[in-house]
PDB file of C-alpha atoms in Angstrom:
ATOM      1  CA  MET A   6       0.000   0.000   0.000  1.00  0.00           C
ATOM      2  CA  SER A   7       2.776   2.385   0.954  1.00  0.00           C
ATOM      3  CA  ALA A   8       4.572   1.611  -2.331  1.00  0.00           C
ATOM      4  CA  SER A   9       1.419   2.505  -4.289  1.00  0.00           C
ATOM      5  CA  ILE A  10       1.083   5.771  -2.393  1.00  0.00           C
ATOM      6  CA  ALA A  11       4.738   6.592  -3.039  1.00  0.00           C
ATOM      7  CA  MET A  12       4.299   5.907  -6.764  1.00  0.00           C
ATOM      8  CA  ALA A  13       1.191   8.117  -6.860  1.00  0.00           C
ATOM      9  CA  GLU A  14       3.013  10.922  -5.077  1.00  0.00           C
ATOM     10  CA  SER A  15       5.941  10.567  -7.481  1.00  0.00           C
ATOM     11  CA  SER A  16       3.581  10.708 -10.455  1.00  0.00           C
ATOM     12  CA  ARG A  17       1.875  13.839  -9.103  1.00  0.00           C
ATOM     13  CA  SER A  18       5.197  15.563  -8.435  1.00  0.00           C
ATOM     14  CA  GLY A  19       6.327  14.731 -11.968  1.00  0.00           C
ATOM     15  CA  ALA A  20       3.124  16.209 -13.362  1.00  0.00           C
ATOM     16  CA  HIS A  21       3.594  19.368 -11.292  1.00  0.00           C
ATOM     17  CA  ALA A  22       7.175  19.678 -12.561  1.00  0.00           C
ATOM     18  CA  LEU A  23       5.893  19.426 -16.116  1.00  0.00           C
ATOM     19  CA  LEU A  24       3.136  21.962 -15.509  1.00  0.00           C
ATOM     20  CA  ASP A  25       5.594  24.360 -13.884  1.00  0.00           C
ATOM     21  CA  GLY A  26       7.255  24.668 -17.271  1.00  0.00           C
ATOM     22  CA  ALA A  27       3.970  25.315 -19.078  1.00  0.00           C
ATOM     23  CA  GLN A  28       3.208  28.650 -20.705  1.00  0.00           C
ATOM     24  CA  THR A  29      -0.115  30.152 -21.706  1.00  0.00           C
ATOM     25  CA  ALA A  30      -0.841  31.097 -25.293  1.00  0.00           C
ATOM     26  CA  TRP A  31      -1.341  34.683 -24.095  1.00  0.00           C
ATOM     27  CA  ASP A  32       2.178  34.739 -22.644  1.00  0.00           C
ATOM     28  CA  MET A  33       3.561  33.354 -25.908  1.00  0.00           C
ATOM     29  CA  LEU A  34       1.782  36.014 -27.956  1.00  0.00           C
ATOM     30  CA  SER A  35       2.970  38.782 -25.625  1.00  0.00           C
ATOM     31  CA  GLU A  36       6.573  37.587 -25.900  1.00  0.00           C
ATOM     32  CA  GLU A  37       6.385  37.434 -29.699  1.00  0.00           C
ATOM     33  CA  GLN A  38       4.989  40.962 -29.915  1.00  0.00           C
ATOM     34  CA  MET A  39       7.748  42.309 -27.664  1.00  0.00           C
ATOM     35  CA  GLN A  40      10.545  40.477 -29.501  1.00  0.00           C
ATOM     36  CA  LYS A  41      12.520  42.566 -31.984  1.00  0.00           C
ATOM     37  CA  PRO A  42      13.359  40.893 -35.303  1.00  0.00           C
ATOM     38  CA  ILE A  43      16.819  41.133 -36.885  1.00  0.00           C
ATOM     39  CA  THR A  44      16.827  43.458 -39.886  1.00  0.00           C
ATOM     40  CA  THR A  45      18.205  42.107 -43.156  1.00  0.00           C
ATOM     41  CA  GLY A  46      19.367  45.541 -44.312  1.00  0.00           C
ATOM     42  CA  CYS A  47      16.721  45.604 -47.071  1.00  0.00           C
ATOM     43  CA  GLU A  48      13.428  47.315 -46.248  1.00  0.00           C
ATOM     44  CA  GLU A  49      11.435  45.393 -48.875  1.00  0.00           C
ATOM     45  CA  LEU A  50      12.690  42.076 -47.539  1.00  0.00           C
ATOM     46  CA  ASP A  51      12.048  43.135 -43.942  1.00  0.00           C
ATOM     47  CA  THR A  52       8.483  44.065 -44.903  1.00  0.00           C
ATOM     48  CA  ILE A  53       7.512  40.591 -46.120  1.00  0.00           C
ATOM     49  CA  LEU A  54       9.299  39.030 -43.119  1.00  0.00           C
ATOM     50  CA  GLY A  55       7.336  41.046 -40.593  1.00  0.00           C
ATOM     51  CA  GLY A  56      10.288  43.276 -39.714  1.00  0.00           C
ATOM     52  CA  GLY A  57      13.177  40.875 -40.323  1.00  0.00           C
ATOM     53  CA  ILE A  58      14.419  37.453 -39.225  1.00  0.00           C
ATOM     54  CA  GLN A  59      12.420  36.297 -36.220  1.00  0.00           C
ATOM     55  CA  CYS A  60      13.915  35.130 -32.933  1.00  0.00           C
ATOM     56  CA  LYS A  61      12.669  31.897 -31.338  1.00  0.00           C
ATOM     57  CA  ALA A  62      12.503  30.414 -34.837  1.00  0.00           C
ATOM     58  CA  VAL A  63      14.619  28.404 -37.271  1.00  0.00           C
ATOM     59  CA  THR A  64      14.798  30.092 -40.674  1.00  0.00           C
ATOM     60  CA  GLU A  65      16.120  28.214 -43.686  1.00  0.00           C
ATOM     61  CA  ILE A  66      17.502  30.281 -46.570  1.00  0.00           C
ATOM     62  CA  GLY A  67      18.221  28.441 -49.812  1.00  0.00           C
ATOM     63  CA  GLY A  68      19.262  29.258 -53.338  1.00  0.00           C
ATOM     64  CA  ILE A  69      21.724  28.625 -56.142  1.00  0.00           C
ATOM     65  CA  PRO A  70      25.439  29.492 -55.804  1.00  0.00           C
ATOM     66  CA  GLY A  71      26.145  33.222 -56.114  1.00  0.00           C
ATOM     67  CA  ILE A  72      22.620  34.352 -55.218  1.00  0.00           C
ATOM     68  CA  GLY A  73      23.707  35.920 -51.917  1.00  0.00           C
ATOM     69  CA  LYS A  74      23.136  33.321 -49.182  1.00  0.00           C
ATOM     70  CA  THR A  75      26.493  33.850 -47.452  1.00  0.00           C
ATOM     71  CA  GLN A  76      26.222  37.620 -47.927  1.00  0.00           C
ATOM     72  CA  LEU A  77      22.870  37.551 -46.120  1.00  0.00           C
ATOM     73  CA  GLY A  78      24.267  35.280 -43.414  1.00  0.00           C
ATOM     74  CA  ILE A  79      27.145  37.670 -42.702  1.00  0.00           C
ATOM     75  CA  GLN A  80      24.773  40.654 -42.842  1.00  0.00           C
ATOM     76  CA  LEU A  81      22.573  39.090 -40.158  1.00  0.00           C
ATOM     77  CA  ALA A  82      25.619  38.330 -37.975  1.00  0.00           C
ATOM     78  CA  VAL A  83      26.443  42.039 -38.184  1.00  0.00           C
ATOM     79  CA  ASN A  84      22.937  43.480 -37.888  1.00  0.00           C
ATOM     80  CA  VAL A  85      22.105  41.501 -34.738  1.00  0.00           C
ATOM     81  CA  GLN A  86      24.733  43.688 -33.031  1.00  0.00           C
ATOM     82  CA  ILE A  87      23.058  47.010 -33.827  1.00  0.00           C
ATOM     83  CA  PRO A  88      22.785  48.721 -30.408  1.00  0.00           C
ATOM     84  CA  VAL A  89      19.409  48.882 -28.695  1.00  0.00           C
ATOM     85  CA  GLN A  90      19.577  52.693 -28.814  1.00  0.00           C
ATOM     86  CA  TYR A  91      19.631  52.417 -32.604  1.00  0.00           C
ATOM     87  CA  GLY A  92      16.645  50.062 -32.717  1.00  0.00           C
ATOM     88  CA  GLY A  93      18.611  46.813 -32.713  1.00  0.00           C
ATOM     89  CA  LEU A  94      19.148  43.916 -30.333  1.00  0.00           C
ATOM     90  CA  GLY A  95      22.690  44.741 -29.220  1.00  0.00           C
ATOM     91  CA  GLY A  96      23.462  41.033 -29.490  1.00  0.00           C
ATOM     92  CA  LYS A  97      26.195  38.638 -30.559  1.00  0.00           C
ATOM     93  CA  ALA A  98      26.481  36.058 -33.329  1.00  0.00           C
ATOM     94  CA  VAL A  99      27.715  32.494 -33.735  1.00  0.00           C
ATOM     95  CA  TYR A 100      28.803  31.631 -37.280  1.00  0.00           C
ATOM     96  CA  ILE A 101      29.352  27.945 -38.144  1.00  0.00           C
ATOM     97  CA  ASP A 102      31.131  27.728 -41.500  1.00  0.00           C
ATOM     98  CA  THR A 103      31.102  24.326 -43.209  1.00  0.00           C
ATOM     99  CA  GLU A 104      32.258  25.461 -46.662  1.00  0.00           C
ATOM    100  CA  GLY A 105      34.951  28.044 -45.952  1.00  0.00           C
ATOM    101  CA  SER A 106      32.727  30.783 -47.390  1.00  0.00           C
ATOM    102  CA  PHE A 107      33.078  33.285 -44.546  1.00  0.00           C
ATOM    103  CA  MET A 108      35.553  36.062 -45.367  1.00  0.00           C
ATOM    104  CA  VAL A 109      36.531  38.391 -42.543  1.00  0.00           C
ATOM    105  CA  GLU A 110      37.435  41.122 -45.054  1.00  0.00           C
ATOM    106  CA  ARG A 111      33.893  40.986 -46.423  1.00  0.00           C
ATOM    107  CA  ALA A 112      32.471  41.031 -42.895  1.00  0.00           C
ATOM    108  CA  HIS A 113      34.562  44.171 -42.229  1.00  0.00           C
ATOM    109  CA  GLN A 114      33.085  45.843 -45.335  1.00  0.00           C
ATOM    110  CA  ILE A 115      29.536  45.004 -44.272  1.00  0.00           C
ATOM    111  CA  ILE A 116      30.215  46.298 -40.759  1.00  0.00           C
ATOM    112  CA  GLU A 117      31.527  49.591 -42.129  1.00  0.00           C
ATOM    113  CA  GLY A 118      28.409  49.879 -44.289  1.00  0.00           C
ATOM    114  CA  CYS A 119      26.160  49.182 -41.313  1.00  0.00           C
ATOM    115  CA  ILE A 120      27.907  51.790 -39.149  1.00  0.00           C
ATOM    116  CA  ALA A 121      27.792  54.392 -41.942  1.00  0.00           C
ATOM    117  CA  ASP A 122      24.048  53.821 -42.405  1.00  0.00           C
ATOM    118  CA  LEU A 123      23.414  54.145 -38.666  1.00  0.00           C
ATOM    119  CA  PHE A 124      25.305  57.431 -38.459  1.00  0.00           C
ATOM    120  CA  GLU A 125      23.418  58.740 -41.478  1.00  0.00           C
ATOM    121  CA  LYS A 126      20.033  57.674 -40.112  1.00  0.00           C
ATOM    122  CA  PHE A 127      20.652  58.990 -36.586  1.00  0.00           C
ATOM    123  CA  GLU A 128      22.950  61.885 -37.433  1.00  0.00           C
ATOM    124  CA  HIS A 129      20.842  64.402 -35.509  1.00  0.00           C
ATOM    125  CA  ARG A 130      21.378  62.555 -32.222  1.00  0.00           C
ATOM    126  CA  LYS A 131      24.344  60.248 -32.643  1.00  0.00           C
ATOM    127  CA  GLN A 132      26.404  62.052 -29.993  1.00  0.00           C
ATOM    128  CA  SER A 133      23.882  61.273 -27.260  1.00  0.00           C
ATOM    129  CA  LEU A 134      23.178  57.653 -28.078  1.00  0.00           C
ATOM    130  CA  VAL A 135      26.137  55.371 -27.400  1.00  0.00           C
ATOM    131  CA  CYS A 136      29.836  55.556 -26.653  1.00  0.00           C
ATOM    132  CA  PRO A 137      31.823  55.932 -29.895  1.00  0.00           C
ATOM    133  CA  TYR A 138      33.862  52.764 -29.310  1.00  0.00           C
ATOM    134  CA  ILE A 139      30.724  50.578 -29.564  1.00  0.00           C
ATOM    135  CA  LEU A 140      30.206  51.558 -33.208  1.00  0.00           C
ATOM    136  CA  GLN A 141      33.664  50.490 -34.318  1.00  0.00           C
ATOM    137  CA  PRO A 142      34.366  47.645 -36.779  1.00  0.00           C
ATOM    138  CA  ASN A 143      36.630  45.873 -34.293  1.00  0.00           C
ATOM    139  CA  SER A 144      33.835  45.810 -31.699  1.00  0.00           C
ATOM    140  CA  PHE A 145      31.495  44.166 -34.213  1.00  0.00           C
ATOM    141  CA  LEU A 146      34.124  41.626 -35.297  1.00  0.00           C
ATOM    142  CA  ALA A 147      34.781  40.723 -31.655  1.00  0.00           C
ATOM    143  CA  ASN A 148      31.118  39.724 -31.285  1.00  0.00           C
ATOM    144  CA  ILE A 149      31.083  37.232 -34.177  1.00  0.00           C
ATOM    145  CA  PHE A 150      32.157  33.842 -32.810  1.00  0.00           C
ATOM    146  CA  TYR A 151      33.392  31.776 -35.740  1.00  0.00           C
ATOM    147  CA  PHE A 152      33.562  27.977 -35.960  1.00  0.00           C
ATOM    148  CA  ARG A 153      35.167  26.363 -39.020  1.00  0.00           C
ATOM    149  CA  VAL A 154      34.019  22.745 -39.311  1.00  0.00           C
ATOM    150  CA  CYS A 155      35.501  20.372 -41.893  1.00  0.00           C
ATOM    151  CA  SER A 156      33.351  17.249 -41.510  1.00  0.00           C
ATOM    152  CA  TYR A 157      29.886  16.229 -40.420  1.00  0.00           C
ATOM    153  CA  THR A 158      31.305  14.873 -37.162  1.00  0.00           C
ATOM    154  CA  GLU A 159      32.847  18.274 -36.403  1.00  0.00           C
ATOM    155  CA  GLN A 160      29.524  19.905 -37.286  1.00  0.00           C
ATOM    156  CA  ILE A 161      27.652  17.661 -34.853  1.00  0.00           C
ATOM    157  CA  ALA A 162      30.273  18.342 -32.169  1.00  0.00           C
ATOM    158  CA  ALA A 163      30.025  22.113 -32.721  1.00  0.00           C
ATOM    159  CA  VAL A 164      26.237  22.078 -32.336  1.00  0.00           C
ATOM    160  CA  ASN A 165      26.532  19.953 -29.178  1.00  0.00           C
ATOM    161  CA  TYR A 166      29.140  22.358 -27.774  1.00  0.00           C
ATOM    162  CA  LEU A 167      26.787  25.300 -28.261  1.00  0.00           C
ATOM    163  CA  GLU A 168      24.655  24.086 -25.353  1.00  0.00           C
ATOM    164  CA  LYS A 169      27.146  25.586 -22.893  1.00  0.00           C
ATOM    165  CA  PHE A 170      28.555  28.265 -25.160  1.00  0.00           C
ATOM    166  CA  LEU A 171      25.164  29.961 -25.635  1.00  0.00           C
ATOM    167  CA  GLU A 172      24.825  30.817 -21.961  1.00  0.00           C
ATOM    168  CA  GLU A 173      26.932  33.910 -22.658  1.00  0.00           C
ATOM    169  CA  HIS A 174      27.111  34.237 -26.449  1.00  0.00           C
ATOM    170  CA  LYS A 175      23.730  34.289 -28.130  1.00  0.00           C
ATOM    171  CA  ASP A 176      21.096  36.076 -30.256  1.00  0.00           C
ATOM    172  CA  ILE A 177      21.747  34.427 -33.636  1.00  0.00           C
ATOM    173  CA  ILE A 178      23.334  31.240 -34.954  1.00  0.00           C
ATOM    174  CA  VAL A 179      24.175  31.094 -38.667  1.00  0.00           C
ATOM    175  CA  VAL A 180      25.090  27.711 -40.206  1.00  0.00           C
ATOM    176  CA  ASP A 181      26.646  28.122 -43.669  1.00  0.00           C
ATOM    177  CA  SER A 182      25.657  25.647 -44.920  1.00  0.00           C
ATOM    178  CA  ILE A 183      23.717  23.009 -43.047  1.00  0.00           C
ATOM    179  CA  THR A 184      23.948  20.556 -45.957  1.00  0.00           C
ATOM    180  CA  PHE A 185      27.532  20.640 -47.272  1.00  0.00           C
ATOM    181  CA  HIS A 186      29.142  17.758 -45.346  1.00  0.00           C
ATOM    182  CA  PHE A 187      25.988  15.661 -45.176  1.00  0.00           C
ATOM    183  CA  ARG A 188      25.663  15.628 -48.967  1.00  0.00           C
ATOM    184  CA  ARG A 189      29.318  14.736 -49.548  1.00  0.00           C
ATOM    185  CA  ASP A 190      30.244  12.346 -46.729  1.00  0.00           C
ATOM    186  CA  PHE A 191      27.031  10.480 -45.898  1.00  0.00           C
ATOM    187  CA  ASP A 192      26.071   7.406 -47.935  1.00  0.00           C
ATOM    188  CA  ASP A 193      23.512   5.988 -45.500  1.00  0.00           C
ATOM    189  CA  LEU A 194      20.468   8.168 -46.222  1.00  0.00           C
ATOM    190  CA  ALA A 195      18.384   6.752 -43.365  1.00  0.00           C
ATOM    191  CA  MET A 196      21.162   7.481 -40.877  1.00  0.00           C
ATOM    192  CA  ARG A 197      21.637  10.944 -42.401  1.00  0.00           C
ATOM    193  CA  THR A 198      17.957  11.708 -41.897  1.00  0.00           C
ATOM    194  CA  ARG A 199      18.107  10.643 -38.244  1.00  0.00           C
ATOM    195  CA  VAL A 200      21.276  12.630 -37.514  1.00  0.00           C
ATOM    196  CA  LEU A 201      19.945  15.762 -39.209  1.00  0.00           C
ATOM    197  CA  GLY A 202      16.631  15.351 -37.413  1.00  0.00           C
ATOM    198  CA  GLY A 203      18.428  15.250 -34.077  1.00  0.00           C
ATOM    199  CA  MET A 204      20.488  18.313 -34.987  1.00  0.00           C
ATOM    200  CA  SER A 205      17.459  20.303 -36.127  1.00  0.00           C
ATOM    201  CA  SER A 206      15.568  19.402 -32.934  1.00  0.00           C
ATOM    202  CA  LYS A 207      18.489  20.617 -30.843  1.00  0.00           C
ATOM    203  CA  LEU A 208      18.728  23.881 -32.789  1.00  0.00           C
ATOM    204  CA  MET A 209      14.986  24.424 -32.420  1.00  0.00           C
ATOM    205  CA  ARG A 210      15.329  23.852 -28.685  1.00  0.00           C
ATOM    206  CA  PHE A 211      18.105  26.466 -28.567  1.00  0.00           C
ATOM    207  CA  THR A 212      15.799  29.070 -30.127  1.00  0.00           C
ATOM    208  CA  LYS A 213      13.202  28.623 -27.390  1.00  0.00           C
ATOM    209  CA  LYS A 214      15.545  28.227 -24.444  1.00  0.00           C
ATOM    210  CA  HIS A 215      17.898  31.094 -25.310  1.00  0.00           C
ATOM    211  CA  ASN A 216      15.450  33.345 -27.190  1.00  0.00           C
ATOM    212  CA  LEU A 217      17.609  33.469 -30.309  1.00  0.00           C
ATOM    213  CA  ALA A 218      17.345  33.105 -34.073  1.00  0.00           C
ATOM    214  CA  VAL A 219      18.816  30.183 -35.993  1.00  0.00           C
ATOM    215  CA  VAL A 220      19.501  30.713 -39.704  1.00  0.00           C
ATOM    216  CA  LEU A 221      20.355  27.648 -41.793  1.00  0.00           C
ATOM    217  CA  LEU A 222      21.754  28.275 -45.266  1.00  0.00           C
ATOM    218  CA  ASN A 223      20.980  25.502 -47.727  1.00  0.00           C
ATOM    219  CA  GLN A 224      22.157  24.443 -51.170  1.00  0.00           C
ATOM    220  CA  VAL A 225      20.035  23.377 -54.129  1.00  0.00           C
ATOM    221  CA  THR A 226      19.875  20.128 -56.037  1.00  0.00           C
ATOM    222  CA  THR A 227      17.839  18.728 -58.926  1.00  0.00           C
ATOM    223  CA  LYS A 228      14.666  16.711 -58.601  1.00  0.00           C
ATOM    224  CA  PHE A 229      12.846  14.789 -61.341  1.00  0.00           C
ATOM    225  CA  VAL A 230       9.252  16.051 -61.436  1.00  0.00           C
ATOM    226  CA  ASP A 231       6.642  15.431 -64.166  1.00  0.00           C
ATOM    227  CA  GLY A 232       9.175  14.328 -66.737  1.00  0.00           C
ATOM    228  CA  SER A 233      11.753  17.056 -66.189  1.00  0.00           C
ATOM    229  CA  PHE A 234      14.491  18.043 -63.752  1.00  0.00           C
ATOM    230  CA  GLN A 235      13.726  20.979 -61.454  1.00  0.00           C
ATOM    231  CA  LEU A 236      15.819  22.804 -58.879  1.00  0.00           C
ATOM    232  CA  THR A 237      14.876  22.141 -55.266  1.00  0.00           C
ATOM    233  CA  LEU A 238      16.506  22.670 -51.884  1.00  0.00           C
ATOM    234  CA  ALA A 239      18.862  19.928 -50.757  1.00  0.00           C
ATOM    235  CA  LEU A 240      18.161  17.096 -48.271  1.00  0.00           C
ATOM    236  CA  GLY A 241      14.698  16.259 -49.567  1.00  0.00           C
ATOM    237  CA  ASP A 242      11.155  16.630 -48.309  1.00  0.00           C
ATOM    238  CA  SER A 243      11.852  15.212 -44.845  1.00  0.00           C
ATOM    239  CA  TRP A 244      14.190  18.123 -44.079  1.00  0.00           C
ATOM    240  CA  SER A 245      11.532  20.714 -44.955  1.00  0.00           C
ATOM    241  CA  HIS A 246       9.883  20.070 -41.576  1.00  0.00           C
ATOM    242  CA  ALA A 247      13.055  21.031 -39.697  1.00  0.00           C
ATOM    243  CA  CYS A 248      12.587  24.786 -40.069  1.00  0.00           C
ATOM    244  CA  THR A 249       9.948  27.281 -38.979  1.00  0.00           C
ATOM    245  CA  ASN A 250      10.316  29.574 -41.985  1.00  0.00           C
ATOM    246  CA  ARG A 251      11.797  28.853 -45.409  1.00  0.00           C
ATOM    247  CA  ILE A 252      13.057  31.584 -47.736  1.00  0.00           C
ATOM    248  CA  ILE A 253      14.183  30.875 -51.283  1.00  0.00           C
ATOM    249  CA  LEU A 254      16.521  33.306 -53.054  1.00  0.00           C
ATOM    250  CA  TYR A 255      16.327  33.366 -56.849  1.00  0.00           C
ATOM    251  CA  TRP A 256      17.096  35.436 -59.931  1.00  0.00           C
ATOM    252  CA  ASN A 257      14.318  37.323 -61.727  1.00  0.00           C
ATOM    253  CA  GLY A 258      16.122  38.518 -64.822  1.00  0.00           C
ATOM    254  CA  ASN A 259      19.115  40.436 -63.509  1.00  0.00           C
ATOM    255  CA  GLU A 260      17.491  41.101 -60.148  1.00  0.00           C
ATOM    256  CA  ARG A 261      17.758  39.072 -56.948  1.00  0.00           C
ATOM    257  CA  HIS A 262      14.518  38.184 -55.202  1.00  0.00           C
ATOM    258  CA  ALA A 263      13.574  36.478 -51.944  1.00  0.00           C
ATOM    259  CA  TYR A 264      10.423  34.376 -51.703  1.00  0.00           C
ATOM    260  CA  ILE A 265       8.720  33.120 -48.522  1.00  0.00           C
ATOM    261  CA  ASP A 266       8.084  29.482 -49.396  1.00  0.00           C
ATOM    262  CA  LYS A 267       6.931  28.292 -45.977  1.00  0.00           C
ATOM    263  CA  SER A 268       5.863  29.985 -42.753  1.00  0.00           C
ATOM    264  CA  PRO A 269       3.163  29.404 -40.125  1.00  0.00           C
ATOM    265  CA  SER A 270       2.619  33.143 -39.627  1.00  0.00           C
ATOM    266  CA  LEU A 271       3.797  34.966 -42.768  1.00  0.00           C
ATOM    267  CA  ARG A 272       2.017  35.188 -46.113  1.00  0.00           C
ATOM    268  CA  SER A 273       3.779  33.860 -49.196  1.00  0.00           C
ATOM    269  CA  ALA A 274       5.400  36.893 -50.801  1.00  0.00           C
ATOM    270  CA  SER A 275       8.472  37.941 -52.737  1.00  0.00           C
ATOM    271  CA  ALA A 276      10.655  41.040 -52.602  1.00  0.00           C
ATOM    272  CA  PRO A 277      13.714  42.255 -54.524  1.00  0.00           C
ATOM    273  CA  PHE A 278      17.077  42.896 -52.876  1.00  0.00           C
ATOM    274  CA  GLN A 279      20.593  43.586 -54.000  1.00  0.00           C
ATOM    275  CA  VAL A 280      24.103  42.765 -52.820  1.00  0.00           C
ATOM    276  CA  THR A 281      26.241  45.902 -52.693  1.00  0.00           C
ATOM    277  CA  SER A 282      29.680  46.735 -51.359  1.00  0.00           C
ATOM    278  CA  LYS A 283      27.928  47.698 -48.106  1.00  0.00           C
ATOM    279  CA  GLY A 284      25.976  44.438 -47.908  1.00  0.00           C
ATOM    280  CA  ILE A 285      22.308  43.540 -48.434  1.00  0.00           C
ATOM    281  CA  ARG A 286      20.331  46.626 -49.428  1.00  0.00           C
ATOM    282  CA  ASN A 287      17.204  47.869 -51.204  1.00  0.00           C
ATOM    283  CA  VAL A 288      17.015  47.694 -54.963  1.00  0.00           C
ATOM    284  CA  THR A 289      17.795  51.174 -56.271  1.00  0.00           C
ATOM    285  CA  SER A 290      15.225  51.019 -59.089  1.00  0.00           C
ATOM    286  CA  ASN A 291      12.365  53.509 -58.952  1.00  0.00           C
ATOM    287  CA  CYS A 292       9.857  50.691 -59.390  1.00  0.00           C
ATOM    288  CA  LYS A 293      10.449  48.747 -56.200  1.00  0.00           C
ATOM    289  CA  ARG A 294       8.076  45.839 -55.829  1.00  0.00           C
ATOM    290  CA  VAL A 295       6.742  43.657 -53.050  1.00  0.00           C
ATOM    291  CA  ARG A 296       4.464  40.902 -54.346  1.00  0.00           C
ATOM    292  CA  MET A 297       1.962  39.229 -52.052  1.00  0.00           C
ATOM    293  CA  MET A 298       0.904  35.797 -53.222  1.00  0.00           C
TER     294      MET A 298
END
């Protein structure tokens, strides 16, 4: 009898522990409304994204080589550091580079462009906002924590290591790209799916626990559909469930566009953007367009 009572008490205490971690839908909505997104640097793109890349979410960004995926990844690692007084998060970035695409010289250029834009936008009150040393390229570079991984085992280890690392260094994680080593070094597709599923679950958990954004850059591959080969994002249909939002970058003539392919809260829409010496910016054409689908 006493054993049954003990088991019942244990069950009730376990239930209470679970309920203690519960959150009401109202609390969730309030948190989302208070959370600042991370600007992309392009107003048209920010508009269709509801202000920018959302925190507490995993965003996948895919497209062909040369479309601007890495440029956008670096831009986000810079823009997350925009001081709160300038409308930003004042955060830090983790950049996991699987392809060797990250160039510190390019990051320096984008930082200089970001700082120049901030001074231009807030010129009338820049003296009273923040100490000058905060808006220095070296300060921005010091807040990008870079991991170069050369195999899928190193990539798994890096993600596992982030559990402790994120206690102090957080706000955005950029993985460039999530697919590179898994496409080259993994022959067992079933095992690859399980390993990637575990990694995506862990990254999703990070977004909730640490209130940060995870951005996964993805490559494209070909898929045979209705008698012809079509471009599609790598890793197949099973991977499409690993992200909250999916953005596809593509060429429309000579103009780069971003399209919201999947999102539980955003409408499907496309917007033009351009890659300049200063980073991701608005298209300079007089006929700027945002298309709602």
